[in-house]
Every structure is written in C-alpha cells, then in structure tokens.
Amino acid sequence: AGKLSDEGRYDEAVKIWEEVKEIAERNLADEDETRLRVFRNLGWGYTANGQRQQAALLLNNVLTIQRKFPKRNPLNLAHTLFFLGNCYLSQLRLDEASAMLEECLAIQQRN
C-alpha cells in the first residue's frame, strides 16, 4: 500500500489499508503500535484521497490512544500529529493544524 501511495494511487492504497485495518482490529489490542500504525497510514490515505472527515476521525482516535501512553514512542506520536495536522490543513482548519504541527515539531526536537 505504501508503494501505491508513493505512486499517487490512493484509491488502491486505501482499499489495501482498509483490509489490513480489519485484520488488525481482529488480532491486535487497541494500543498495539502496529495497529496504530495501520490506522495512521489509513488516515493518511484518506486525507490524500479526499476523505478528510474520515481521516480526521481515524487519526484523532489514534491520537487519543497514543496520549494514554505518552512515553511509549514519542516519534510515533509525532507522526500522528503530522498526519492530523496535514489533514486539518487540507480542511482549512488552520488553528488546529498549527497546534498539531507545533506539537509534532516540539517532539521531534526533543528526540
């Protein structure tokens, strides 16, 4: 799916990520890093594919779970903030985008 996204084939990538998401939901705990990465990547695909409301909902769910475990992997949290910030930018939700991206940068500077 990553290669398809890199090639701009977002419809195909999203279909694959949705299938992987279903597998992750059945087999991995809510807070599992792999599950969260799958959801985050699907959120990115939704944003790129124009499904921005769906993307924001999914990415916010990932962010909520990650905030419960702040010391686990701060760079994964930064990735989610980056994806959500870009999603908000695409919706012209500039204040929210700015907050997400500023937090992302702060985490990256510390790590």
mmCIF file of C-alpha atoms in Angstrom:
data_model
loop_
_atom_site.group_PDB
_atom_site.id
_atom_site.type_symbol
_atom_site.label_atom_id
_atom_site.label_comp_id
_atom_site.label_asym_id
_atom_site.label_seq_id
_atom_site.Cartn_x
_atom_site.Cartn_y
_atom_site.Cartn_z
ATOM 1 C CA ALA A 1 0.000 0.000 0.000
ATOM 2 C CA GLY A 2 2.903 2.348 0.751
ATOM 3 C CA LYS A 3 4.272 1.942 -2.770
ATOM 4 C CA LEU A 4 0.837 2.652 -4.235
ATOM 5 C CA SER A 5 0.576 5.810 -2.126
ATOM 6 C CA ASP A 6 4.038 6.882 -3.270
ATOM 7 C CA GLU A 7 2.813 6.476 -6.854
ATOM 8 C CA GLY A 8 -0.305 8.572 -6.144
ATOM 9 C CA ARG A 9 -2.622 5.571 -6.461
ATOM 10 C CA TYR A 10 -4.544 6.452 -3.308
ATOM 11 C CA ASP A 11 -7.789 4.599 -4.112
ATOM 12 C CA GLU A 12 -5.923 1.318 -4.383
ATOM 13 C CA ALA A 13 -3.773 2.034 -1.336
ATOM 14 C CA VAL A 14 -6.818 2.872 0.795
ATOM 15 C CA LYS A 15 -8.517 -0.405 -0.159
ATOM 16 C CA ILE A 16 -5.464 -2.354 0.974
ATOM 17 C CA TRP A 17 -5.107 -0.355 4.204
ATOM 18 C CA GLU A 18 -8.811 -0.937 4.942
ATOM 19 C CA GLU A 19 -8.284 -4.691 4.588
ATOM 20 C CA VAL A 20 -5.211 -4.543 6.828
ATOM 21 C CA LYS A 21 -7.179 -2.442 9.341
ATOM 22 C CA GLU A 22 -9.839 -5.173 9.569
ATOM 23 C CA ILE A 23 -7.148 -7.773 10.269
ATOM 24 C CA ALA A 24 -5.511 -5.529 12.870
ATOM 25 C CA GLU A 25 -8.846 -4.925 14.600
ATOM 26 C CA ARG A 26 -9.415 -8.671 14.938
ATOM 27 C CA ASN A 27 -5.924 -9.590 16.052
ATOM 28 C CA LEU A 28 -4.243 -6.706 17.870
ATOM 29 C CA ALA A 29 -5.005 -4.805 21.067
ATOM 30 C CA ASP A 30 -6.259 -1.228 20.738
ATOM 31 C CA GLU A 31 -2.953 0.205 21.974
ATOM 32 C CA ASP A 32 -0.703 -2.060 19.877
ATOM 33 C CA GLU A 33 1.840 0.034 17.958
ATOM 34 C CA THR A 34 1.381 -1.960 14.749
ATOM 35 C CA ARG A 35 -2.392 -1.491 14.888
ATOM 36 C CA LEU A 36 -1.965 2.232 15.483
ATOM 37 C CA ARG A 37 0.498 2.483 12.569
ATOM 38 C CA VAL A 38 -2.013 0.766 10.267
ATOM 39 C CA PHE A 39 -4.755 3.163 11.357
ATOM 40 C CA ARG A 40 -2.437 6.158 10.972
ATOM 41 C CA ASN A 41 -1.431 5.101 7.460
ATOM 42 C CA LEU A 42 -5.075 4.607 6.516
ATOM 43 C CA GLY A 43 -5.794 8.089 7.876
ATOM 44 C CA TRP A 44 -3.038 9.485 5.663
ATOM 45 C CA GLY A 45 -4.557 7.624 2.703
ATOM 46 C CA TYR A 46 -7.988 9.029 3.472
ATOM 47 C CA THR A 47 -6.554 12.550 3.577
ATOM 48 C CA ALA A 48 -4.747 12.080 0.263
ATOM 49 C CA ASN A 49 -7.872 10.517 -1.237
ATOM 50 C CA GLY A 50 -10.073 13.449 -0.221
ATOM 51 C CA GLN A 51 -11.899 11.582 2.554
ATOM 52 C CA ARG A 52 -10.837 14.201 5.074
ATOM 53 C CA GLN A 53 -13.590 13.834 7.664
ATOM 54 C CA GLN A 54 -12.981 10.096 7.847
ATOM 55 C CA ALA A 55 -9.252 10.765 8.107
ATOM 56 C CA ALA A 56 -9.664 13.254 10.950
ATOM 57 C CA LEU A 57 -11.880 10.865 12.894
ATOM 58 C CA LEU A 58 -9.481 7.945 12.498
ATOM 59 C CA LEU A 59 -6.370 9.997 13.269
ATOM 60 C CA ASN A 60 -7.996 11.549 16.323
ATOM 61 C CA ASN A 61 -8.792 8.052 17.600
ATOM 62 C CA VAL A 62 -5.146 7.073 17.159
ATOM 63 C CA LEU A 63 -4.030 10.254 18.902
ATOM 64 C CA THR A 64 -6.352 9.608 21.856
ATOM 65 C CA ILE A 65 -4.873 6.147 22.373
ATOM 66 C CA GLN A 66 -1.300 7.370 21.958
ATOM 67 C CA ARG A 67 -1.802 10.130 24.519
ATOM 68 C CA LYS A 68 -2.668 7.457 27.093
ATOM 69 C CA PHE A 69 0.890 6.086 26.668
ATOM 70 C CA PRO A 70 2.973 9.251 26.166
ATOM 71 C CA LYS A 71 6.373 7.737 26.937
ATOM 72 C CA ARG A 72 5.965 4.667 24.760
ATOM 73 C CA ASN A 73 7.229 6.023 21.446
ATOM 74 C CA PRO A 74 7.182 9.800 21.078
ATOM 75 C CA LEU A 75 8.149 9.706 17.399
ATOM 76 C CA ASN A 76 5.058 7.631 16.571
ATOM 77 C CA LEU A 77 3.026 10.299 18.335
ATOM 78 C CA ALA A 78 4.833 12.932 16.244
ATOM 79 C CA HIS A 79 3.888 11.067 13.043
ATOM 80 C CA THR A 80 0.234 11.030 14.061
ATOM 81 C CA LEU A 81 0.338 14.740 14.882
ATOM 82 C CA PHE A 82 1.954 15.424 11.499
ATOM 83 C CA PHE A 83 -0.681 13.416 9.608
ATOM 84 C CA LEU A 84 -3.533 15.014 11.565
ATOM 85 C CA GLY A 85 -2.045 18.486 11.105
ATOM 86 C CA ASN A 86 -1.905 17.941 7.360
ATOM 87 C CA CYS A 87 -5.450 16.626 7.381
ATOM 88 C CA TYR A 88 -6.584 19.795 9.167
ATOM 89 C CA LEU A 89 -4.639 21.920 6.672
ATOM 90 C CA SER A 90 -6.479 20.239 3.815
ATOM 91 C CA GLN A 91 -9.753 21.226 5.540
ATOM 92 C CA LEU A 92 -8.514 24.790 6.125
ATOM 93 C CA ARG A 93 -8.754 24.230 9.886
ATOM 94 C CA LEU A 94 -5.661 26.344 10.317
ATOM 95 C CA ASP A 95 -5.601 26.848 14.100
ATOM 96 C CA GLU A 96 -5.993 23.122 14.722
ATOM 97 C CA ALA A 97 -3.401 22.320 12.066
ATOM 98 C CA SER A 98 -0.954 24.753 13.601
ATOM 99 C CA ALA A 99 -1.384 23.251 17.079
ATOM 100 C CA MET A 100 -0.800 19.699 15.792
ATOM 101 C CA LEU A 101 2.237 20.649 13.727
ATOM 102 C CA GLU A 102 3.804 22.727 16.515
ATOM 103 C CA GLU A 103 3.465 19.811 18.938
ATOM 104 C CA CYS A 104 4.921 17.482 16.294
ATOM 105 C CA LEU A 105 7.959 19.726 15.865
ATOM 106 C CA ALA A 106 8.466 20.028 19.624
ATOM 107 C CA ILE A 107 8.513 16.242 19.995
ATOM 108 C CA GLN A 108 10.942 15.848 17.096
ATOM 109 C CA GLN A 109 13.284 18.459 18.555
ATOM 110 C CA ARG A 110 13.351 16.627 21.903
ATOM 111 C CA ASN A 111 14.014 13.271 20.297
#
